[in-house]
Amino acid sequence: MAKQTSFIGLLVFGFLCFICLPVEAALKKYQFDVKLSNVSRLCNAKQMVTVNGGFPGPTIYAREGDRVQINVTNYVQYNLSIHWHGLKQYRNGWADGPAYITQCPIQTGNSYVYDFNVTGQRGTLWWHAHILWLRATVYGAIVIMPQQGTPFPFPQPDREEVLVLGEWWNADVEAVEKQGNALGIPPNMSDAHTINGKPGPLFPCSEKYTFAMEVEKGKTYLLRIINAALNDELFFALANHTFTVVEIDAVYTKPFSTEAILIAPGQTTNVLVRANQVPGRYFMAARAFMDAPISVDNKTATAIFQYKGIPETVLPKPPTLPAQNDSDFALSYNSKLKSLNTPKYPANVPLNVDRHLLFTVGLGINPCPTCLNGTRLTASLNNISFIMPQTALLQSHYFNIKGVYTPDFPDKPPTPFNFTGAPLTANLRTNVGTRISKIAFNSTVEIVVQDTNLLSVESHPFHLHGYNFFVVGTGIGNFDPKKDPAKYNLIDPIERNTVGVPTGGWTAIRFRADNPGVWFFHCHLELHTGWGLKTAFLVEDGPGSDHNVLPPPKDLPTC
């Protein structure tokens, strides 16, 4: 009997050891064929650049801890690269994707394998082309599920749906950008916004170009919402239903209820919605937010939230969206975003700062003899308009190639002025160059991004590659280094990878520079990025080989 008991005990012990073993990470492989496809919208047919023929492109599915390999083959006339937006790519900038920052673009007829691990992240991210305006059509979702057996820190939904908000141009997008650059003026705005590539029935010829999701009364749905638009911050709402925000930029939040969300280009937001209304058909809608005197595509894209069993002849109910210039809603909404900050999902905010940076956003006009008015619009950070190099910055850093950049980007604007005072129409000694900022490994950094009234104030969504950061403060007017830090949230500030700087205001972010490499920092309005509203951080290697940039892959593209 003792022997039998001992044997059973060994079996139980062995079983417990087995279930305690970590789940082996999976290898997820994808093939992305970048090619021209025929696509029709708004009574117009055209050829445009797609991935695997889709608009949007395929969704990447993985679990936290997985390894992902994506072979991108370029069959179009443009050289291109793809960025995996929000993935931290620890020590592995070779897989980050921005052209001429971490890699040379993939040339026509060539392939490149993006090989990376998904470590310490779960939630909704996305991918997009990172050169020219190709991300207008080359984009898709990334869905990272928690590790096996790890539940969401919010009620389990009955179903999930990915909603990618984008834009549509009747003309060729690259031709639109090229024409604007040649004339020195903003290119033509888009002809429609889209939800999952479809503008909805408020546009002509769109009966079959309307996205609809069928729901059942009483069930709860997780909507994974992504703003892939080139140049527009968007409001998004669902008629007669309330959202519960539970995650942004793949970081869990303290849940809160709202009738609408605000989502800037580059950002993602996960919301729970309960199908608890009278069964019917309800519009989901997206429309631009702009609280400055600047023209935007103000047309509303719609999709349908359709209860099961309701005929399609029933007219959908429209939602109530905030007014296009409702800055009060925008500021209030963003103030509600807080990190979950639990033992399992802590908010590790840097409390002491080694490096303080103040970056001013500027719009200006430079001479251009060949342009329409003899001038060209430009954009700058700290009065420097960034010029893209011809050799990738990470390659030049890793292989010690001289003359590609200078590591002397200023920590503060060289010419202080009343940043948000009376409108100024002249440049303040705007320079051009490939100047980046060198950051010591593992140092803590605070960046205050300050909007200015050079030409016009405007909201700017800024994205930092390779990192998440904490949004510790924001305000309207000029940042006051003596008074404003006292108002910072250092307990549960939201953690994200893309943040909006309010019109005529400032935003303060903090992060620990523990990811060596060269990392892009830029406005995610493609218009402003093209004008030079960008820079990069060179985060130095740390002590020991496990804190150094990994060696580059053998198939790394060459310029």
XYZ file of C-alpha atoms in Angstrom, residues 100-101 384-393 396 403-410 431-437 518 520 532 534-536:
34
model
C 16.714 55.108 -43.882
C 16.448 55.044 -40.071
C 15.712 71.961 -37.306
C 14.001 70.409 -40.300
C 15.233 66.815 -40.524
C 16.726 65.621 -43.795
C 16.485 61.883 -44.453
C 19.927 60.316 -45.011
C 20.861 58.119 -47.949
C 22.270 55.427 -45.642
C 20.235 53.988 -42.772
C 21.168 55.569 -39.441
C 25.890 53.806 -40.131
C 29.291 61.520 -42.515
C 25.723 60.194 -42.364
C 24.488 62.170 -39.338
C 25.680 64.389 -36.520
C 24.754 63.536 -32.887
C 24.234 67.174 -31.910
C 20.465 67.680 -31.890
C 19.851 70.431 -29.307
C 18.080 74.892 -40.291
C 18.076 71.647 -42.232
C 20.179 68.618 -41.477
C 20.389 65.015 -40.279
C 20.931 65.767 -36.618
C 20.046 63.250 -33.908
C 20.295 63.052 -30.119
C 18.674 54.197 -33.300
C 12.826 57.384 -34.844
C 10.809 67.441 -41.631
C 11.159 64.342 -37.006
C 14.453 63.356 -35.439
C 15.997 60.205 -33.938
